[in-house]
Short mmCIF file of C-alpha atoms in Angstrom, two decimals:
data_model
loop_
_atom_site.label_atom_id
_atom_site.label_comp_id
_atom_site.label_asym_id
_atom_site.label_seq_id
_atom_site.Cartn_x
_atom_site.Cartn_y
_atom_site.Cartn_z
CA MET A 1317 0.00 0.00 0.00
CA ASN A 1318 1.11 3.55 -0.82
CA THR A 1319 3.60 2.39 -3.44
CA PRO A 1320 4.48 5.37 -5.67
CA LEU A 1321 2.34 5.18 -8.82
CA ALA A 1322 2.86 6.53 -12.34
CA HIS A 1323 6.56 7.33 -12.28
CA THR A 1324 6.20 7.46 -16.09
CA PRO A 1325 3.00 8.32 -18.01
CA PRO A 1326 0.34 5.61 -17.60
CA MET A 1327 -0.55 3.45 -20.61
CA GLY A 1328 -3.81 1.65 -21.24
CA TRP A 1329 -7.28 1.79 -22.81
CA ASN A 1330 -10.46 3.69 -21.99
CA SER A 1331 -13.97 2.84 -23.17
CA TRP A 1332 -15.35 6.36 -23.70
CA ASN A 1333 -14.12 7.53 -27.12
CA THR A 1334 -15.57 4.61 -29.04
CA PHE A 1335 -18.28 3.14 -26.83
CA GLY A 1336 -19.64 6.02 -24.73
CA TRP A 1337 -22.76 4.71 -22.96
CA ASN A 1338 -22.61 1.29 -24.64
CA ILE A 1339 -20.40 -0.66 -22.26
CA ASN A 1340 -20.84 -4.04 -20.60
CA GLU A 1341 -18.96 -6.87 -18.97
CA GLU A 1342 -18.36 -8.76 -22.23
CA LEU A 1343 -16.75 -5.72 -23.88
CA ILE A 1344 -14.34 -5.25 -21.00
CA ARG A 1345 -13.41 -8.94 -20.81
CA THR A 1346 -12.86 -9.33 -24.55
CA THR A 1347 -10.80 -6.13 -24.64
CA ALA A 1348 -8.58 -7.55 -21.91
CA ASP A 1349 -8.25 -10.77 -23.90
CA PHE A 1350 -7.16 -8.84 -26.96
CA PHE A 1351 -4.58 -6.89 -24.99
CA ILE A 1352 -2.78 -10.17 -24.54
CA GLU A 1353 -3.38 -11.62 -28.02
CA SER A 1354 -2.40 -8.44 -29.89
CA GLY A 1355 0.79 -7.69 -27.99
CA LEU A 1356 -0.52 -4.46 -26.45
CA LYS A 1357 0.39 -5.69 -22.97
CA ASP A 1358 3.88 -6.57 -24.15
CA ALA A 1359 4.18 -3.05 -25.60
CA GLY A 1360 3.53 -1.56 -22.13
CA TYR A 1361 -0.23 -0.93 -22.05
CA GLU A 1362 -1.61 -2.15 -18.73
CA TYR A 1363 -4.80 -0.33 -17.64
CA ILE A 1364 -8.29 -1.31 -18.84
CA VAL A 1365 -10.57 1.57 -17.81
CA ILE A 1366 -14.37 1.69 -17.74
CA ASP A 1367 -15.58 5.25 -18.22
CA ASP A 1368 -18.99 6.80 -17.41
CA CYS A 1369 -22.38 4.99 -17.44
CA TRP A 1370 -21.38 1.85 -15.52
CA SER A 1371 -23.61 2.34 -12.46
CA GLU A 1372 -27.26 2.35 -11.50
CA LYS A 1373 -28.91 5.77 -11.36
CA GLN A 1374 -29.25 5.60 -7.57
CA ARG A 1375 -27.02 4.53 -4.70
CA ASP A 1376 -28.12 1.58 -2.55
CA GLU A 1377 -29.71 1.82 0.91
CA ASN A 1378 -26.24 2.12 2.45
CA GLY A 1379 -25.26 5.03 0.24
CA ARG A 1380 -22.91 2.96 -1.89
CA LEU A 1381 -22.51 2.93 -5.65
CA VAL A 1382 -24.04 -0.06 -7.43
CA ALA A 1383 -23.09 -1.47 -10.83
CA ASP A 1384 -25.75 -1.46 -13.56
CA LYS A 1385 -27.38 -4.90 -13.26
CA ASN A 1386 -27.88 -5.24 -17.01
CA LYS A 1387 -24.42 -4.13 -18.10
CA PHE A 1388 -22.52 -5.82 -15.26
CA PRO A 1389 -24.83 -8.56 -13.94
CA ASN A 1390 -22.07 -10.11 -11.82
CA GLY A 1391 -20.98 -6.80 -10.36
CA ILE A 1392 -17.63 -5.08 -10.76
CA LYS A 1393 -15.28 -7.21 -8.66
CA PRO A 1394 -15.43 -10.29 -10.97
CA VAL A 1395 -14.54 -8.03 -13.89
CA ALA A 1396 -11.58 -6.64 -11.97
CA ASP A 1397 -10.52 -10.15 -10.98
CA TYR A 1398 -10.63 -11.27 -14.63
CA ILE A 1399 -8.48 -8.35 -15.75
CA HIS A 1400 -6.01 -9.03 -12.94
CA SER A 1401 -5.84 -12.68 -14.02
CA LYS A 1402 -4.46 -11.43 -17.35
CA GLY A 1403 -1.69 -9.52 -15.60
CA LEU A 1404 -3.43 -6.21 -16.35
CA LYS A 1405 -4.82 -3.44 -14.13
CA PHE A 1406 -8.41 -2.27 -13.83
CA GLY A 1407 -9.74 1.28 -13.89
CA MET A 1408 -13.09 2.97 -13.26
CA TYR A 1409 -14.73 6.37 -13.40
CA SER A 1410 -16.41 8.81 -11.05
CA CYS A 1411 -16.93 12.54 -10.80
CA ALA A 1412 -16.23 15.39 -8.39
CA GLY A 1413 -19.81 16.65 -8.82
CA THR A 1414 -23.14 15.44 -7.53
CA HIS A 1415 -23.57 13.49 -10.78
CA THR A 1416 -21.34 12.27 -13.56
CA CYS A 1417 -21.39 13.92 -16.96
CA ALA A 1418 -23.99 11.37 -18.14
CA GLY A 1419 -26.18 11.85 -15.05
CA TYR A 1420 -25.14 8.95 -12.83
CA PRO A 1421 -24.28 9.38 -9.12
CA GLY A 1422 -21.07 11.35 -8.57
CA SER A 1423 -18.75 11.25 -5.58
CA PHE A 1424 -19.42 14.74 -4.19
CA GLU A 1425 -19.50 14.35 -0.39
CA HIS A 1426 -19.18 10.57 -0.86
CA GLU A 1427 -15.43 10.58 -1.51
CA PHE A 1428 -14.32 8.31 1.33
CA VAL A 1429 -17.05 5.68 1.01
CA ASP A 1430 -16.57 5.57 -2.77
CA ALA A 1431 -12.82 5.18 -2.43
CA GLU A 1432 -13.40 2.29 -0.02
CA THR A 1433 -15.87 0.72 -2.45
CA PHE A 1434 -13.42 0.98 -5.34
CA ALA A 1435 -10.70 -0.57 -3.19
CA GLU A 1436 -12.97 -3.47 -2.23
CA TRP A 1437 -13.74 -4.09 -5.90
CA GLY A 1438 -10.04 -4.23 -6.82
CA VAL A 1439 -9.82 -0.95 -8.73
CA ASP A 1440 -6.30 0.22 -9.68
CA TYR A 1441 -7.12 3.51 -11.46
CA LEU A 1442 -9.79 6.17 -10.99
CA LYS A 1443 -10.67 8.73 -13.66
CA TYR A 1444 -12.30 11.62 -11.80
CA ASP A 1445 -14.40 14.00 -13.91
CA TYR A 1446 -15.74 17.52 -13.21
CA CYS A 1447 -19.42 17.70 -14.21
CA TYR A 1448 -22.26 18.95 -11.96
CA LYS A 1449 -19.95 20.51 -9.37
CA PRO A 1450 -21.97 22.85 -7.15
CA LYS A 1451 -21.03 26.39 -8.13
CA SER A 1452 -20.09 27.35 -4.58
CA ALA A 1453 -17.83 24.30 -4.11
CA ASP A 1454 -14.10 24.83 -4.64
CA GLY A 1455 -12.83 22.47 -7.34
CA GLU A 1456 -9.27 22.42 -6.05
CA ASN A 1457 -10.49 21.27 -2.64
CA LEU A 1458 -12.68 18.56 -4.19
CA TYR A 1459 -9.68 17.00 -5.91
CA LYS A 1460 -7.71 17.20 -2.68
CA ARG A 1461 -10.57 15.41 -0.91
CA MET A 1462 -10.64 12.51 -3.34
CA GLY A 1463 -6.85 12.43 -3.33
CA MET A 1464 -6.89 11.98 0.44
CA ALA A 1465 -9.65 9.37 0.26
CA LEU A 1466 -7.76 7.29 -2.30
CA ARG A 1467 -4.54 7.49 -0.31
CA ASN A 1468 -6.36 6.10 2.71
CA CYS A 1469 -8.63 3.49 1.14
CA GLY A 1470 -6.40 0.48 1.72
CA ARG A 1471 -5.35 0.00 -1.90
CA ASP A 1472 -2.99 1.69 -4.36
CA ILE A 1473 -5.28 3.48 -6.85
CA LEU A 1474 -3.88 5.75 -9.55
CA PHE A 1475 -5.68 9.11 -9.44
CA SER A 1476 -6.52 10.52 -12.89
CA ALA A 1477 -7.90 14.05 -12.41
CA CYS A 1478 -10.12 15.13 -15.31
CA ASN A 1479 -11.21 18.76 -14.91
CA TRP A 1480 -10.54 19.65 -18.59
CA GLY A 1481 -7.83 22.21 -17.83
CA ALA A 1482 -10.19 24.42 -15.82
CA ASP A 1483 -9.23 26.59 -12.82
CA ASN A 1484 -5.55 26.77 -13.85
CA VAL A 1485 -5.35 23.13 -12.81
CA HIS A 1486 -1.68 22.80 -13.82
CA SER A 1487 -0.69 25.23 -11.05
CA TRP A 1488 -2.12 23.19 -8.13
CA ILE A 1489 -2.97 19.64 -9.18
CA ARG A 1490 0.32 18.03 -8.07
CA GLU A 1491 -0.48 19.13 -4.51
CA SER A 1492 -3.78 17.19 -4.59
CA GLY A 1493 -1.99 13.86 -4.93
CA ALA A 1494 -3.20 13.24 -8.50
CA ASN A 1495 -1.02 11.11 -10.79
CA MET A 1496 -2.23 12.69 -14.04
CA PHE A 1497 -4.38 15.69 -14.91
CA ARG A 1498 -6.44 16.60 -17.94
CA SER A 1499 -5.19 19.85 -19.36
CA THR A 1500 -7.68 20.15 -22.25
CA GLY A 1501 -11.29 19.70 -23.24
CA ASP A 1502 -12.42 16.43 -24.83
CA ILE A 1503 -10.49 15.31 -27.86
CA GLN A 1504 -12.41 14.74 -31.09
CA ASP A 1505 -11.60 12.28 -33.84
CA ASN A 1506 -10.32 14.83 -36.35
CA TRP A 1507 -7.06 16.59 -37.23
CA PHE A 1508 -8.27 20.02 -36.12
CA SER A 1509 -8.79 18.71 -32.57
CA VAL A 1510 -5.30 17.20 -32.41
CA LYS A 1511 -3.72 20.41 -33.67
CA ASN A 1512 -5.76 22.59 -31.30
CA ILE A 1513 -4.83 20.51 -28.24
CA VAL A 1514 -1.12 20.59 -29.07
CA ASP A 1515 -1.16 24.34 -29.68
CA SER A 1516 -2.84 24.85 -26.30
CA GLN A 1517 -0.19 22.84 -24.46
CA LEU A 1518 3.06 24.04 -25.98
CA GLY A 1519 4.66 26.11 -23.24
CA LYS A 1520 3.14 24.11 -20.39
CA GLN A 1521 5.61 21.22 -20.48
CA ALA A 1522 7.20 22.20 -17.17
CA TYR A 1523 4.03 21.44 -15.18
CA GLY A 1524 4.12 17.68 -15.74
CA GLY A 1525 6.70 15.30 -14.35
CA VAL A 1526 7.26 12.08 -12.46
CA TYR A 1527 4.16 10.90 -10.55
CA CYS A 1528 1.93 13.68 -12.01
CA HIS A 1529 1.55 13.82 -15.80
CA ASN A 1530 -0.10 16.33 -18.13
CA ASP A 1531 -2.94 14.39 -19.78
CA MET A 1532 -3.80 15.69 -23.27
CA ASP A 1533 -6.78 13.28 -23.36
CA MET A 1534 -7.19 9.83 -24.82
CA LEU A 1535 -5.71 8.67 -28.10
CA ILE A 1536 -7.91 8.63 -31.21
CA VAL A 1537 -5.48 6.46 -33.21
CA GLY A 1538 -7.41 3.89 -35.24
CA MET A 1539 -10.92 5.26 -34.67
CA HIS A 1540 -11.47 6.45 -38.26
CA GLY A 1541 -14.79 8.07 -37.34
CA ASN A 1542 -16.17 4.97 -35.65
CA GLY A 1543 -17.63 5.71 -32.25
CA ASP A 1544 -20.95 5.67 -30.43
CA ASN A 1545 -20.06 8.77 -28.46
CA THR A 1546 -21.31 11.70 -30.56
CA GLU A 1547 -20.11 14.23 -27.98
CA VAL A 1548 -16.51 13.19 -28.64
CA LEU A 1549 -16.90 13.12 -32.41
CA GLY A 1550 -18.57 16.54 -32.43
CA SER A 1551 -19.80 18.38 -35.52
CA LEU A 1552 -16.60 18.13 -37.56
CA PRO A 1553 -16.10 15.17 -39.91
CA GLY A 1554 -14.84 12.19 -37.95
CA GLY A 1555 -11.63 10.37 -38.60
CA CYS A 1556 -8.02 11.10 -39.48
CA THR A 1557 -5.64 9.61 -42.00
CA ASP A 1558 -3.11 7.08 -40.75
CA THR A 1559 -0.44 9.76 -41.26
CA GLU A 1560 -2.36 12.11 -38.96
CA TYR A 1561 -2.78 9.35 -36.37
CA LYS A 1562 0.95 8.67 -36.56
CA THR A 1563 1.69 12.36 -35.88
CA HIS A 1564 -0.90 12.48 -33.08
CA PHE A 1565 0.73 9.51 -31.34
CA ALA A 1566 4.23 10.95 -31.76
CA LEU A 1567 3.14 14.27 -30.24
CA TRP A 1568 1.45 12.65 -27.24
CA ALA A 1569 4.55 10.51 -26.71
CA ILE A 1570 7.18 13.25 -26.82
CA MET A 1571 4.99 15.64 -24.80
CA ASN A 1572 4.73 13.03 -22.01
CA SER A 1573 0.97 12.58 -22.15
CA PRO A 1574 -0.43 9.31 -20.79
CA LEU A 1575 -1.07 6.91 -23.67
CA MET A 1576 -4.67 5.75 -23.23
CA ILE A 1577 -6.03 4.07 -26.36
CA GLY A 1578 -9.56 5.06 -27.37
CA CYS A 1579 -10.35 2.87 -30.40
CA ASP A 1580 -11.91 -0.59 -30.40
CA VAL A 1581 -8.65 -2.53 -30.15
CA ARG A 1582 -10.45 -5.74 -31.12
CA LYS A 1583 -10.99 -4.30 -34.61
CA MET A 1584 -7.97 -2.04 -35.07
CA SER A 1585 -6.19 -2.06 -38.40
CA SER A 1586 -2.63 -3.24 -38.89
CA GLU A 1587 -1.66 0.40 -39.45
CA ALA A 1588 -3.16 1.45 -36.11
CA LYS A 1589 -1.46 -1.43 -34.32
CA GLU A 1590 1.88 -0.47 -35.87
CA ILE A 1591 1.48 3.11 -34.64
CA LEU A 1592 0.36 2.13 -31.13
CA THR A 1593 3.06 -0.49 -30.57
CA ASN A 1594 6.06 1.39 -32.00
CA ARG A 1595 8.65 0.48 -29.36
CA ASP A 1596 10.94 3.43 -30.15
CA ILE A 1597 8.18 6.04 -29.83
CA ILE A 1598 6.87 4.44 -26.63
CA ALA A 1599 10.41 4.43 -25.17
CA ILE A 1600 10.55 8.21 -25.61
CA ASN A 1601 7.27 8.59 -23.71
CA GLN A 1602 8.36 6.17 -20.98
CA ASP A 1603 11.85 7.56 -20.43
CA ILE A 1604 12.52 7.35 -16.70
CA GLU A 1605 13.46 11.04 -16.31
CA VAL A 1606 10.13 12.24 -17.79
CA ARG A 1607 11.55 15.58 -18.87
CA GLY A 1608 9.31 17.84 -20.88
CA PRO A 1609 10.36 18.89 -24.40
CA TYR A 1610 11.08 22.41 -25.55
CA CYS A 1611 9.92 23.84 -28.85
CA ILE A 1612 11.92 25.35 -31.72
CA ARG A 1613 9.87 26.75 -34.60
CA GLN A 1614 10.86 26.94 -38.24
CA TRP A 1615 11.99 30.52 -38.81
CA ASN A 1616 10.03 31.07 -42.03
CA ASN A 1617 6.92 29.05 -41.15
CA PRO A 1618 6.64 29.28 -37.34
CA GLU A 1619 2.88 28.79 -37.11
CA ASN A 1620 2.94 25.40 -38.81
CA VAL A 1621 6.36 23.75 -38.57
CA PHE A 1622 8.30 23.10 -35.39
CA ALA A 1623 10.59 20.70 -33.58
CA LEU A 1624 10.26 19.32 -30.06
CA ILE A 1625 13.47 18.41 -28.23
CA LYS A 1626 13.32 16.16 -25.16
CA PRO A 1627 16.36 15.22 -23.04
CA LEU A 1628 16.46 11.48 -22.33
CA SER A 1629 18.23 9.48 -19.67
CA GLY A 1630 21.74 8.39 -20.58
CA GLY A 1631 22.53 11.51 -22.63
CA ASP A 1632 20.35 10.89 -25.69
CA TYR A 1633 17.77 13.34 -27.00
CA ALA A 1634 14.41 12.78 -28.64
CA ILE A 1635 13.85 15.04 -31.64
CA GLY A 1636 10.43 15.29 -33.22
CA MET A 1637 9.75 17.45 -36.28
CA PHE A 1638 6.14 18.26 -37.11
CA ASN A 1639 4.34 19.84 -40.06
CA PHE A 1640 0.86 21.14 -39.29
CA SER A 1641 0.46 22.85 -42.68
CA ASP A 1642 -1.51 21.50 -45.63
CA LYS A 1643 1.53 21.22 -47.89
CA LYS A 1644 4.99 19.68 -47.76
CA SER A 1645 7.32 21.93 -45.76
CA GLU A 1646 10.88 22.12 -44.48
CA MET A 1647 12.03 21.93 -40.88
CA SER A 1648 15.65 22.94 -40.39
CA LEU A 1649 16.99 22.34 -36.88
CA GLN A 1650 20.11 24.31 -36.05
CA PHE A 1651 22.16 22.29 -33.55
CA PHE A 1652 23.47 25.52 -32.00
CA ASP A 1653 19.91 26.13 -30.76
CA ILE A 1654 19.86 22.89 -28.79
CA GLY A 1655 23.27 23.36 -27.16
CA LEU A 1656 25.59 21.74 -29.71
CA PRO A 1657 27.82 24.32 -31.48
CA ALA A 1658 30.10 23.28 -34.33
CA ALA A 1659 33.10 24.29 -32.20
CA SER A 1660 32.34 21.41 -29.83
CA GLY A 1661 33.72 18.91 -32.34
CA ARG A 1662 30.59 16.83 -31.96
CA GLY A 1663 27.60 15.91 -34.06
CA LEU A 1664 24.34 14.03 -33.72
CA GLU A 1665 23.90 10.41 -34.73
CA LEU A 1666 20.23 10.15 -35.70
CA TYR A 1667 18.23 6.96 -35.19
CA ASP A 1668 14.92 6.99 -37.09
CA CYS A 1669 12.11 5.76 -34.84
CA TYR A 1670 10.05 4.60 -37.85
CA SER A 1671 12.66 2.79 -39.94
CA HIS A 1672 14.27 1.63 -36.66
CA SER A 1673 17.72 2.35 -38.04
CA VAL A 1674 20.52 4.93 -37.90
CA ILE A 1675 20.34 7.30 -40.87
CA GLY A 1676 23.72 8.96 -40.29
CA THR A 1677 25.70 11.48 -38.27
CA PHE A 1678 25.06 15.18 -38.87
CA THR A 1679 26.81 18.42 -37.89
CA GLU A 1680 25.53 21.97 -37.42
CA ARG A 1681 22.00 21.23 -38.58
CA TYR A 1682 19.53 18.68 -39.87
CA ALA A 1683 16.88 19.66 -42.44
CA ALA A 1684 13.91 17.53 -43.38
CA GLN A 1685 11.20 17.90 -45.99
CA ILE A 1686 8.07 16.81 -44.13
CA GLU A 1687 4.81 15.90 -45.83
CA SER A 1688 1.58 17.63 -44.83
CA HIS A 1689 0.40 16.65 -41.30
CA ASP A 1690 3.34 14.25 -41.03
CA CYS A 1691 6.34 14.04 -38.72
CA VAL A 1692 9.79 12.56 -38.26
CA MET A 1693 11.04 11.25 -34.93
CA PHE A 1694 14.66 10.61 -34.01
CA ARG A 1695 16.60 9.37 -31.05
CA ALA A 1696 19.76 11.44 -31.21
CA LYS A 1697 23.14 10.51 -29.73
CA VAL A 1698 25.90 13.06 -29.22
CA VAL A 1699 29.09 11.69 -30.83
CA LYS A 1700 32.64 12.96 -31.26
CA LEU A 1701 33.59 13.64 -34.87
#
């Protein structure tokens, strides 16, 4: 009990993006099965998380939450036990308000009894939303309350705070005991949403770190417009290209966001699986130092083309180059700007995280022609010339 959780960004799957209200015991069990069969567990994904709409509309006579008898006829604990039998971890959902976003009982003024209930069921992860909070209640204090309840419930439960970036959450959330915090509104399955979220977070990298990670919301990789949750899909056309999903995943990885899959993994394409299980991209996200990247923009196209540079343990650097424009564009990274002048007598050996091979050693700068909405990702090693 009280083992430090989430040293690196958590990895797993959440039901909301694709399934919304339409969840049940069979879905969760078969998803856990596929985690093993598909190699997702071997790639590092470990949490299976049920989102909203899992409970009855009313608490029981003892004031405790009760699982929906139609969706989870055997209750929650057998589901948790099944997931644990696969060597995975089990997550659930509640809300800091009187009700959840879909109108089910929230944990407002029930924090300690709910934390005890989750512990008894074998929960390892709690996503804690922000709907229906009484206007006069202080949100910061509500997250501190649930943080205290979870830390004293008798079980190690990862605390995923989901207040959508409200109330300057980045400035106080670490103090609440949370292990990750949502810094944005809900992601939508389109390129505009990905771009908008990234733009909103560049410059906030310093607020995340070990044990408390900046959550840019769940991954949309592999959804391709397929989802029962219309709120997430929104009014814009659903779906991205595989290139856009590749860039989305690379950005979430290098920016240290938790990697929580949102597609139906049982039906994901080979392209989606390749993106989600790329060992070199995941290694950048899971680097033990969890240092945030800094941004260098292309001098003649700063609104659309930029590089993210992330120091890694052991002296390597992750370098991601991204093109948000609608046409092929250049990104030229001057090594002087990242602390490597030509006078040092050193260059960068660049390992391509997509070809999984070294492409060469470069001095002074590296320039890439990047296709529209695409990216390149390198693991760079400083070498003597």
